[in-house]
Amino acid sequence: MALLTPEDLENLSVQIEENDEIIKRVTGLNIKEICEELYETKLNSPKIGIIPITAGNGIISNFTSSLLFIVQYFGLEGFITEHPDITGYHEAVSQGADILLMADDHIFVAHNLRNEKIVSNHVATGVIYAEIASKFKEASSKDILVIGLGRVGYAGASHLVNKGFNVYACDPNKEFLRKAVDELGIKPYCSDDRKKFSMVLEATPNADTISEGMIEERCLVSTPGIPCGLPPQIGSKYRVDLVMEPLVIGVASMLYSVI
């Protein structure tokens, strides 16, 4: 998945409210309820320490403040450490953090210091966006299409297979596709089959990955991808319900999964 930019993090409150409204309408549950059902747990007021990390390309402007907003949106106590990196880690632990949130260029993790659970954002994001797609109330069948089989898409495809869905998938990287076929038993999607889907998990960093031949009218596209893989004209023509938000939904999944 693409790295976030400060522009991606603008208007998070509006984005989550709009997406939560769509999620509730198309699945019957809001994001908090989906996480509670998925992970069979409730957030029990953990204290969240958010640590800025300077490695690689450095700190993304607004990232830690966006994480603090998300933590508080879900009714939790959180704080951003004054110092970054190892000093920040020491600071967070010293201030009694139960869960740490931290990210570099390669991985974004939540680590529960009390029960030792740790999860990466790409797994938590793939699972929650797959779960949202799988709950589409107007789905015409158990068939679901996964576009992109990188870390996020593979995690989502694995989750859907475990839930008993008929998973079709495509990826221009033939090695990724072959791995998913061999390890998960998914079916390669071929446009020549003219098969259309009412549920789609789109997990790529590319625009315009969804074509008219892939989707049914009134389908659900669930995507954390930046930019959006659904061309606007196709979305309007087929009256697609689109769930797309760059950070909040994945972070909610992270927090619930390590409780």
GROMACS .gro file of N, CA, C and O in nm, residues 98-201:
model
  416
   98ASP      N    1  -0.070   0.122   2.796
   98ASP     CA    2  -0.106  -0.019   2.782
   98ASP      C    3  -0.077  -0.069   2.641
   98ASP      O    4  -0.034  -0.182   2.621
   99ILE      N    5  -0.104   0.018   2.542
   99ILE     CA    6  -0.084  -0.016   2.401
   99ILE      C    7   0.001   0.092   2.337
   99ILE      O    8  -0.021   0.211   2.358
  100LEU      N    9   0.099   0.051   2.256
  100LEU     CA   10   0.183   0.144   2.182
  100LEU      C   11   0.145   0.143   2.035
  100LEU      O   12   0.121   0.036   1.977
  101LEU      N   13   0.138   0.260   1.974
  101LEU     CA   14   0.120   0.275   1.830
  101LEU      C   15   0.245   0.342   1.774
  101LEU      O   16   0.284   0.449   1.823
  102MET      N   17   0.307   0.281   1.672
  102MET     CA   18   0.427   0.340   1.614
  102MET      C   19   0.447   0.286   1.472
  102MET      O   20   0.408   0.173   1.443
  103ALA      N   21   0.508   0.370   1.387
  103ALA     CA   22   0.522   0.332   1.246
  103ALA      C   23   0.650   0.389   1.187
  103ALA      O   24   0.688   0.503   1.217
  104ASP      N   25   0.715   0.309   1.102
  104ASP     CA   26   0.823   0.361   1.018
  104ASP      C   27   0.782   0.344   0.872
  104ASP      O   28   0.664   0.324   0.842
  105ASP      N   29   0.876   0.350   0.781
  105ASP     CA   30   0.843   0.341   0.638
  105ASP      C   31   0.791   0.203   0.599
  105ASP      O   32   0.725   0.188   0.496
  106HIS      N   33   0.820   0.102   0.679
  106HIS     CA   34   0.792  -0.035   0.639
  106HIS      C   35   0.676  -0.100   0.714
  106HIS      O   36   0.609  -0.187   0.659
  107ILE      N   37   0.654  -0.060   0.837
  107ILE     CA   38   0.550  -0.126   0.915
  107ILE      C   39   0.493  -0.032   1.020
  107ILE      O   40   0.563   0.056   1.073
  108PHE      N   41   0.364  -0.049   1.046
  108PHE     CA   42   0.289   0.027   1.145
  108PHE      C   43   0.228  -0.076   1.239
  108PHE      O   44   0.154  -0.164   1.193
  109VAL      N   45   0.259  -0.068   1.368
  109VAL     CA   46   0.215  -0.172   1.460
  109VAL      C   47   0.142  -0.115   1.580
  109VAL      O   48   0.163   0.000   1.621
  110ALA      N   49   0.056  -0.201   1.638
  110ALA     CA   50   0.000  -0.180   1.771
  110ALA      C   51   0.052  -0.293   1.857
  110ALA      O   52   0.043  -0.410   1.820
  111HIS      N   53   0.107  -0.258   1.974
  111HIS     CA   54   0.166  -0.357   2.063
  111HIS      C   55   0.106  -0.340   2.202
  111HIS      O   56   0.122  -0.235   2.264
  112ASN      N   57   0.033  -0.442   2.247
  112ASN     CA   58  -0.025  -0.441   2.381
  112ASN      C   59   0.081  -0.492   2.479
  112ASN      O   60   0.120  -0.608   2.474
  113LEU      N   61   0.126  -0.405   2.567
  113LEU     CA   62   0.232  -0.441   2.660
  113LEU      C   63   0.182  -0.532   2.772
  113LEU      O   64   0.263  -0.596   2.840
  114ARG      N   65   0.050  -0.537   2.793
  114ARG     CA   66  -0.004  -0.617   2.903
  114ARG      C   67  -0.021  -0.764   2.865
  114ARG      O   68   0.011  -0.852   2.943
  115ASN      N   69  -0.072  -0.789   2.746
  115ASN     CA   70  -0.093  -0.930   2.705
  115ASN      C   71   0.005  -0.975   2.596
  115ASN      O   72  -0.004  -1.087   2.548
  116GLU      N   73   0.094  -0.884   2.554
  116GLU     CA   74   0.201  -0.912   2.457
  116GLU      C   75   0.149  -0.934   2.314
  116GLU      O   76   0.226  -0.977   2.228
  117LYS      N   77   0.023  -0.902   2.286
  117LYS     CA   78  -0.027  -0.913   2.149
  117LYS      C   79   0.030  -0.800   2.065
  117LYS      O   80   0.042  -0.686   2.112
  118ILE      N   81   0.062  -0.830   1.941
  118ILE     CA   82   0.111  -0.729   1.847
  118ILE      C   83   0.050  -0.756   1.711
  118ILE      O   84   0.033  -0.871   1.671
  119VAL      N   85   0.012  -0.649   1.641
  119VAL     CA   86  -0.048  -0.664   1.508
  119VAL      C   87   0.006  -0.554   1.418
  119VAL      O   88   0.033  -0.442   1.462
  120SER      N   89   0.023  -0.586   1.291
  120SER     CA   90   0.064  -0.486   1.192
  120SER      C   91  -0.060  -0.427   1.126
  120SER      O   92  -0.164  -0.492   1.115
  121ASN      N   93  -0.045  -0.304   1.082
  121ASN     CA   94  -0.158  -0.236   1.019
  121ASN      C   95  -0.201  -0.304   0.890
  121ASN      O   96  -0.321  -0.310   0.860
  122HIS      N   97  -0.107  -0.361   0.813
  122HIS     CA   98  -0.149  -0.420   0.685
  122HIS      C   99  -0.238  -0.542   0.708
  122HIS      O  100  -0.333  -0.565   0.633
  123VAL      N  101  -0.211  -0.620   0.813
  123VAL     CA  102  -0.297  -0.735   0.842
  123VAL      C  103  -0.432  -0.688   0.895
  123VAL      O  104  -0.539  -0.731   0.848
  124ALA      N  105  -0.430  -0.598   0.994
  124ALA     CA  106  -0.554  -0.550   1.054
  124ALA      C  107  -0.642  -0.480   0.951
  124ALA      O  108  -0.765  -0.494   0.951
  125THR      N  109  -0.579  -0.405   0.861
  125THR     CA  110  -0.655  -0.334   0.758
  125THR      C  111  -0.715  -0.431   0.657
  125THR      O  112  -0.833  -0.419   0.620
  126GLY      N  113  -0.636  -0.527   0.611
  126GLY     CA  114  -0.689  -0.625   0.516
  126GLY      C  115  -0.806  -0.701   0.574
  126GLY      O  116  -0.908  -0.722   0.507
  127VAL      N  117  -0.796  -0.740   0.700
  127VAL     CA  118  -0.903  -0.818   0.764
  127VAL      C  119  -1.029  -0.734   0.779
  127VAL      O  120  -1.139  -0.782   0.746
  128ILE      N  121  -1.018  -0.609   0.826
  128ILE     CA  122  -1.140  -0.532   0.853
  128ILE      C  123  -1.209  -0.490   0.723
  128ILE      O  124  -1.332  -0.493   0.714
  129TYR      N  125  -1.133  -0.454   0.621
  129TYR     CA  126  -1.198  -0.417   0.494
  129TYR      C  127  -1.260  -0.539   0.427
  129TYR      O  128  -1.364  -0.528   0.361
  130ALA      N  129  -1.199  -0.655   0.444
  130ALA     CA  130  -1.259  -0.779   0.393
  130ALA      C  131  -1.386  -0.810   0.469
  130ALA      O  132  -1.488  -0.851   0.410
  131GLU      N  133  -1.383  -0.791   0.600
  131GLU     CA  134  -1.501  -0.818   0.683
  131GLU      C  135  -1.617  -0.727   0.644
  131GLU      O  136  -1.733  -0.771   0.635
  132ILE      N  137  -1.586  -0.601   0.620
  132ILE     CA  138  -1.692  -0.506   0.577
  132ILE      C  139  -1.752  -0.553   0.445
  132ILE      O  140  -1.875  -0.558   0.430
  133ALA      N  141  -1.668  -0.588   0.347
  133ALA     CA  142  -1.719  -0.635   0.218
  133ALA      C  143  -1.806  -0.759   0.234
  133ALA      O  144  -1.910  -0.772   0.171
  134SER      N  145  -1.764  -0.848   0.323
  134SER     CA  146  -1.835  -0.976   0.339
  134SER      C  147  -1.971  -0.961   0.403
  134SER      O  148  -2.055  -1.052   0.395
  135LYS      N  149  -1.996  -0.846   0.467
  135LYS     CA  150  -2.123  -0.826   0.537
  135LYS      C  151  -2.226  -0.750   0.453
  135LYS      O  152  -2.331  -0.711   0.505
  136PHE      N  153  -2.199  -0.732   0.325
  136PHE     CA  154  -2.290  -0.658   0.239
  136PHE      C  155  -2.427  -0.725   0.235
  136PHE      O  156  -2.439  -0.841   0.194
  137LYS      N  157  -2.530  -0.654   0.280
  137LYS     CA  158  -2.663  -0.713   0.296
  137LYS      C  159  -2.727  -0.749   0.162
  137LYS      O  160  -2.813  -0.838   0.157
  138GLU      N  161  -2.687  -0.681   0.054
  138GLU     CA  162  -2.749  -0.705  -0.076
  138GLU      C  163  -2.664  -0.793  -0.166
  138GLU      O  164  -2.686  -0.798  -0.287
  139ALA      N  165  -2.569  -0.865  -0.109
  139ALA     CA  166  -2.483  -0.953  -0.190
  139ALA      C  167  -2.567  -1.058  -0.260
  139ALA      O  168  -2.659  -1.116  -0.203
  140SER      N  169  -2.532  -1.084  -0.386
  140SER     CA  170  -2.610  -1.178  -0.466
  140SER      C  171  -2.562  -1.322  -0.451
  140SER      O  172  -2.630  -1.415  -0.495
  141SER      N  173  -2.443  -1.341  -0.392
  141SER     CA  174  -2.387  -1.476  -0.376
  141SER      C  175  -2.274  -1.471  -0.274
  141SER      O  176  -2.248  -1.367  -0.215
  142LYS      N  177  -2.207  -1.582  -0.255
  142LYS     CA  178  -2.090  -1.589  -0.167
  142LYS      C  179  -1.960  -1.561  -0.244
  142LYS      O  180  -1.852  -1.575  -0.189
  143ASP      N  181  -1.972  -1.522  -0.371
  143ASP     CA  182  -1.854  -1.490  -0.451
  143ASP      C  183  -1.805  -1.349  -0.418
  143ASP      O  184  -1.885  -1.255  -0.404
  144ILE      N  185  -1.675  -1.335  -0.404
  144ILE     CA  186  -1.618  -1.204  -0.373
  144ILE      C  187  -1.486  -1.189  -0.449
  144ILE      O  188  -1.411  -1.285  -0.465
  145LEU      N  189  -1.460  -1.068  -0.497
  145LEU     CA  190  -1.339  -1.040  -0.575
  145LEU      C  191  -1.240  -0.961  -0.491
  145LEU      O  192  -1.276  -0.859  -0.430
  146VAL      N  193  -1.116  -1.008  -0.488
  146VAL     CA  194  -1.006  -0.935  -0.424
  146VAL      C  195  -0.912  -0.886  -0.532
  146VAL      O  196  -0.860  -0.964  -0.611
  147ILE      N  197  -0.890  -0.756  -0.536
  147ILE     CA  198  -0.799  -0.695  -0.633
  147ILE      C  199  -0.674  -0.651  -0.560
  147ILE      O  200  -0.680  -0.561  -0.475
  148GLY      N  201  -0.562  -0.714  -0.590
  148GLY     CA  202  -0.437  -0.684  -0.522
  148GLY      C  203  -0.408  -0.786  -0.413
  148GLY      O  204  -0.489  -0.805  -0.322
  149LEU      N  205  -0.294  -0.853  -0.423
  149LEU     CA  206  -0.260  -0.958  -0.327
  149LEU      C  207  -0.127  -0.930  -0.257
  149LEU      O  208  -0.051  -1.020  -0.226
  150GLY      N  209  -0.101  -0.802  -0.232
  150GLY     CA  210   0.012  -0.765  -0.147
  150GLY      C  211  -0.021  -0.796  -0.003
  150GLY      O  212  -0.109  -0.877   0.027
  151ARG      N  213   0.046  -0.732   0.090
  151ARG     CA  214   0.027  -0.765   0.231
  151ARG      C  215  -0.117  -0.742   0.278
  151ARG      O  216  -0.171  -0.823   0.352
  152VAL      N  217  -0.179  -0.634   0.235
  152VAL     CA  218  -0.316  -0.604   0.276
  152VAL      C  219  -0.415  -0.699   0.208
  152VAL      O  220  -0.500  -0.760   0.273
  153GLY      N  221  -0.405  -0.711   0.077
  153GLY     CA  222  -0.498  -0.795   0.003
  153GLY      C  223  -0.487  -0.942   0.040
  153GLY      O  224  -0.588  -1.012   0.049
  154TYR      N  225  -0.365  -0.989   0.063
  154TYR     CA  226  -0.346  -1.129   0.100
  154TYR      C  227  -0.411  -1.157   0.236
  154TYR      O  228  -0.479  -1.259   0.253
  155ALA      N  229  -0.393  -1.065   0.331
  155ALA     CA  230  -0.455  -1.082   0.463
  155ALA      C  231  -0.608  -1.083   0.451
  155ALA      O  232  -0.676  -1.163   0.515
  156GLY      N  233  -0.661  -0.995   0.366
  156GLY     CA  234  -0.804  -0.993   0.345
  156GLY      C  235  -0.856  -1.118   0.277
  156GLY      O  236  -0.959  -1.173   0.316
  157ALA      N  237  -0.784  -1.165   0.175
  157ALA     CA  238  -0.824  -1.287   0.104
  157ALA      C  239  -0.822  -1.406   0.198
  157ALA      O  240  -0.914  -1.490   0.196
  158SER      N  241  -0.720  -1.416   0.282
  158SER     CA  242  -0.711  -1.526   0.377
  158SER      C  243  -0.829  -1.524   0.474
  158SER      O  244  -0.888  -1.628   0.505
  159HIS      N  245  -0.864  -1.405   0.521
  159HIS     CA  246  -0.979  -1.392   0.611
  159HIS      C  247  -1.108  -1.438   0.544
  159HIS      O  248  -1.189  -1.509   0.604
  160LEU      N  249  -1.127  -1.400   0.419
  160LEU     CA  250  -1.249  -1.436   0.346
  160LEU      C  251  -1.256  -1.586   0.320
  160LEU      O  252  -1.363  -1.647   0.330
  161VAL      N  253  -1.143  -1.647   0.288
  161VAL     CA  254  -1.139  -1.792   0.268
  161VAL      C  255  -1.179  -1.862   0.398
  161VAL      O  256  -1.258  -1.957   0.398
  162ASN      N  257  -1.126  -1.815   0.509
  162ASN     CA  258  -1.157  -1.876   0.638
  162ASN      C  259  -1.304  -1.859   0.676
  162ASN      O  260  -1.359  -1.940   0.752
  163LYS      N  261  -1.369  -1.756   0.621
  163LYS     CA  262  -1.512  -1.735   0.647
  163LYS      C  263  -1.601  -1.814   0.552
  163LYS      O  264  -1.723  -1.810   0.564
  164GLY      N  265  -1.541  -1.885   0.457
  164GLY     CA  266  -1.618  -1.970   0.368
  164GLY      C  267  -1.666  -1.904   0.241
  164GLY      O  268  -1.755  -1.958   0.173
  165PHE      N  269  -1.607  -1.790   0.203
  165PHE     CA  270  -1.647  -1.724   0.079
  165PHE      C  271  -1.573  -1.786  -0.040
  165PHE      O  272  -1.466  -1.844  -0.026
  166ASN      N  273  -1.634  -1.771  -0.156
  166ASN     CA  274  -1.570  -1.812  -0.281
  166ASN      C  275  -1.486  -1.695  -0.330
  166ASN      O  276  -1.538  -1.601  -0.388
  167VAL      N  277  -1.357  -1.700  -0.305
  167VAL     CA  278  -1.270  -1.586  -0.330
  167VAL      C  279  -1.203  -1.597  -0.467
  167VAL      O  280  -1.134  -1.695  -0.496
  168TYR      N  281  -1.226  -1.495  -0.548
  168TYR     CA  282  -1.157  -1.478  -0.676
  168TYR      C  283  -1.060  -1.361  -0.657
  168TYR      O  284  -1.089  -1.266  -0.583
  169ALA      N  285  -0.946  -1.366  -0.724
  169ALA     CA  286  -0.850  -1.258  -0.704
  169ALA      C  287  -0.767  -1.234  -0.829
  169ALA      O  288  -0.750  -1.323  -0.913
  170CYS      N  289  -0.715  -1.113  -0.839
  170CYS     CA  290  -0.624  -1.079  -0.949
  170CYS      C  291  -0.513  -0.989  -0.897
  170CYS      O  292  -0.533  -0.912  -0.802
  171ASP      N  293  -0.398  -1.002  -0.960
  171ASP     CA  294  -0.283  -0.919  -0.927
  171ASP      C  295  -0.187  -0.928  -1.045
  171ASP      O  296  -0.162  -1.037  -1.095
  172PRO      N  297  -0.134  -0.813  -1.091
  172PRO     CA  298  -0.039  -0.820  -1.203
  172PRO      C  299   0.090  -0.893  -1.168
  172PRO      O  300   0.161  -0.938  -1.257
  173ASN      N  301   0.119  -0.905  -1.040
  173ASN     CA  302   0.236  -0.980  -0.996
  173ASN      C  303   0.199  -1.129  -0.992
  173ASN      O  304   0.128  -1.174  -0.902
  174LYS      N  305   0.245  -1.202  -1.089
  174LYS     CA  306   0.207  -1.343  -1.102
  174LYS      C  307   0.254  -1.427  -0.984
  174LYS      O  308   0.191  -1.526  -0.948
  175GLU      N  309   0.366  -1.386  -0.923
  175GLU     CA  310   0.416  -1.459  -0.806
  175GLU      C  311   0.320  -1.444  -0.689
  175GLU      O  312   0.291  -1.540  -0.617
  176PHE      N  313   0.268  -1.322  -0.668
  176PHE     CA  314   0.169  -1.299  -0.561
  176PHE      C  315   0.044  -1.384  -0.586
  176PHE      O  316  -0.011  -1.445  -0.493
  177LEU      N  317  -0.002  -1.386  -0.712
  177LEU     CA  318  -0.123  -1.461  -0.746
  177LEU      C  319  -0.101  -1.610  -0.725
  177LEU      O  320  -0.187  -1.679  -0.667
  178ARG      N  321   0.010  -1.659  -0.771
  178ARG     CA  322   0.040  -1.801  -0.757
  178ARG      C  323   0.048  -1.841  -0.608
  178ARG      O  324   0.000  -1.948  -0.568
  179LYS      N  325   0.108  -1.758  -0.528
  179LYS     CA  326   0.120  -1.784  -0.384
  179LYS      C  327  -0.019  -1.794  -0.321
  179LYS      O  328  -0.046  -1.885  -0.240
  180ALA      N  329  -0.109  -1.702  -0.357
  180ALA     CA  330  -0.244  -1.704  -0.301
  180ALA      C  331  -0.323  -1.827  -0.347
  180ALA      O  332  -0.399  -1.886  -0.270
  181VAL      N  333  -0.304  -1.864  -0.471
  181VAL     CA  334  -0.371  -1.984  -0.523
  181VAL      C  335  -0.323  -2.108  -0.449
  181VAL      O  336  -0.402  -2.191  -0.404
  182ASP      N  337  -0.191  -2.120  -0.434
  182ASP     CA  338  -0.132  -2.238  -0.371
  182ASP      C  339  -0.162  -2.245  -0.221
  182ASP      O  340  -0.195  -2.352  -0.168
  183GLU      N  341  -0.152  -2.131  -0.152
  183GLU     CA  342  -0.164  -2.133  -0.006
  183GLU      C  343  -0.306  -2.116   0.044
  183GLU      O  344  -0.343  -2.171   0.149
  184LEU      N  345  -0.388  -2.041  -0.029
  184LEU     CA  346  -0.524  -2.012   0.017
  184LEU      C  347  -0.632  -2.085  -0.060
  184LEU      O  348  -0.745  -2.097  -0.013
  185GLY      N  349  -0.599  -2.131  -0.180
  185GLY     CA  350  -0.699  -2.198  -0.263
  185GLY      C  351  -0.795  -2.103  -0.331
  185GLY      O  352  -0.906  -2.144  -0.370
  186ILE      N  353  -0.754  -1.976  -0.347
  186ILE     CA  354  -0.842  -1.881  -0.417
  186ILE      C  355  -0.843  -1.912  -0.566
  186ILE      O  356  -0.757  -1.984  -0.617
  187LYS      N  357  -0.939  -1.854  -0.637
  187LYS     CA  358  -0.952  -1.876  -0.781
  187LYS      C  359  -0.900  -1.752  -0.855
  187LYS      O  360  -0.939  -1.640  -0.822
  188PRO      N  361  -0.813  -1.770  -0.953
  188PRO     CA  362  -0.768  -1.655  -1.031
  188PRO      C  363  -0.886  -1.594  -1.107
  188PRO      O  364  -0.966  -1.666  -1.167
  189TYR      N  365  -0.896  -1.461  -1.102
  189TYR     CA  366  -1.001  -1.394  -1.177
  189TYR      C  367  -0.955  -1.373  -1.321
  189TYR      O  368  -0.843  -1.327  -1.345
  190CYS      N  369  -1.042  -1.405  -1.413
  190CYS     CA  370  -1.014  -1.384  -1.555
  190CYS      C  371  -1.127  -1.304  -1.617
  190CYS      O  372  -1.244  -1.345  -1.610
  191SER      N  373  -1.095  -1.190  -1.676
  191SER     CA  374  -1.198  -1.104  -1.733
  191SER      C  375  -1.271  -1.174  -1.848
  191SER      O  376  -1.386  -1.141  -1.880
  192ASP      N  377  -1.206  -1.271  -1.911
  192ASP     CA  378  -1.271  -1.343  -2.021
  192ASP      C  379  -1.390  -1.425  -1.973
  192ASP      O  380  -1.477  -1.461  -2.052
  193ASP      N  381  -1.394  -1.455  -1.843
  193ASP     CA  382  -1.507  -1.532  -1.789
  193ASP      C  383  -1.634  -1.450  -1.780
  193ASP      O  384  -1.743  -1.505  -1.759
  194ARG      N  385  -1.620  -1.318  -1.791
  194ARG     CA  386  -1.734  -1.225  -1.782
  194ARG      C  387  -1.811  -1.240  -1.650
  194ARG      O  388  -1.931  -1.219  -1.643
  195LYS      N  389  -1.741  -1.277  -1.545
  195LYS     CA  390  -1.803  -1.292  -1.414
  195LYS      C  391  -1.804  -1.158  -1.343
  195LYS      O  392  -1.704  -1.085  -1.342
  196LYS      N  393  -1.919  -1.125  -1.282
  196LYS     CA  394  -1.932  -0.999  -1.210
  196LYS      C  395  -1.959  -1.026  -1.063
  196LYS      O  396  -2.011  -1.131  -1.025
  197PHE      N  397  -1.926  -0.928  -0.979
  197PHE     CA  398  -1.931  -0.947  -0.835
  197PHE      C  399  -2.012  -0.836  -0.767
  197PHE      O  400  -2.011  -0.721  -0.810
  198SER      N  401  -2.080  -0.875  -0.658
  198SER     CA  402  -2.152  -0.777  -0.578
  198SER      C  403  -2.069  -0.732  -0.458
  198SER      O  404  -2.107  -0.637  -0.389
  199MET      N  405  -1.956  -0.800  -0.431
  199MET     CA  406  -1.866  -0.763  -0.322
  199MET      C  407  -1.723  -0.760  -0.375
  199MET      O  408  -1.678  -0.856  -0.438
  200VAL      N  409  -1.653  -0.649  -0.349
  200VAL     CA  410  -1.515  -0.633  -0.396
  200VAL      C  411  -1.429  -0.576  -0.284
  200VAL      O  412  -1.465  -0.476  -0.221
  201LEU      N  413  -1.315  -0.640  -0.260
  201LEU     CA  414  -1.211  -0.585  -0.175
  201LEU      C  415  -1.100  -0.537  -0.267
  201LEU      O  416  -1.038  -0.618  -0.337
   0.00000   0.00000   0.00000
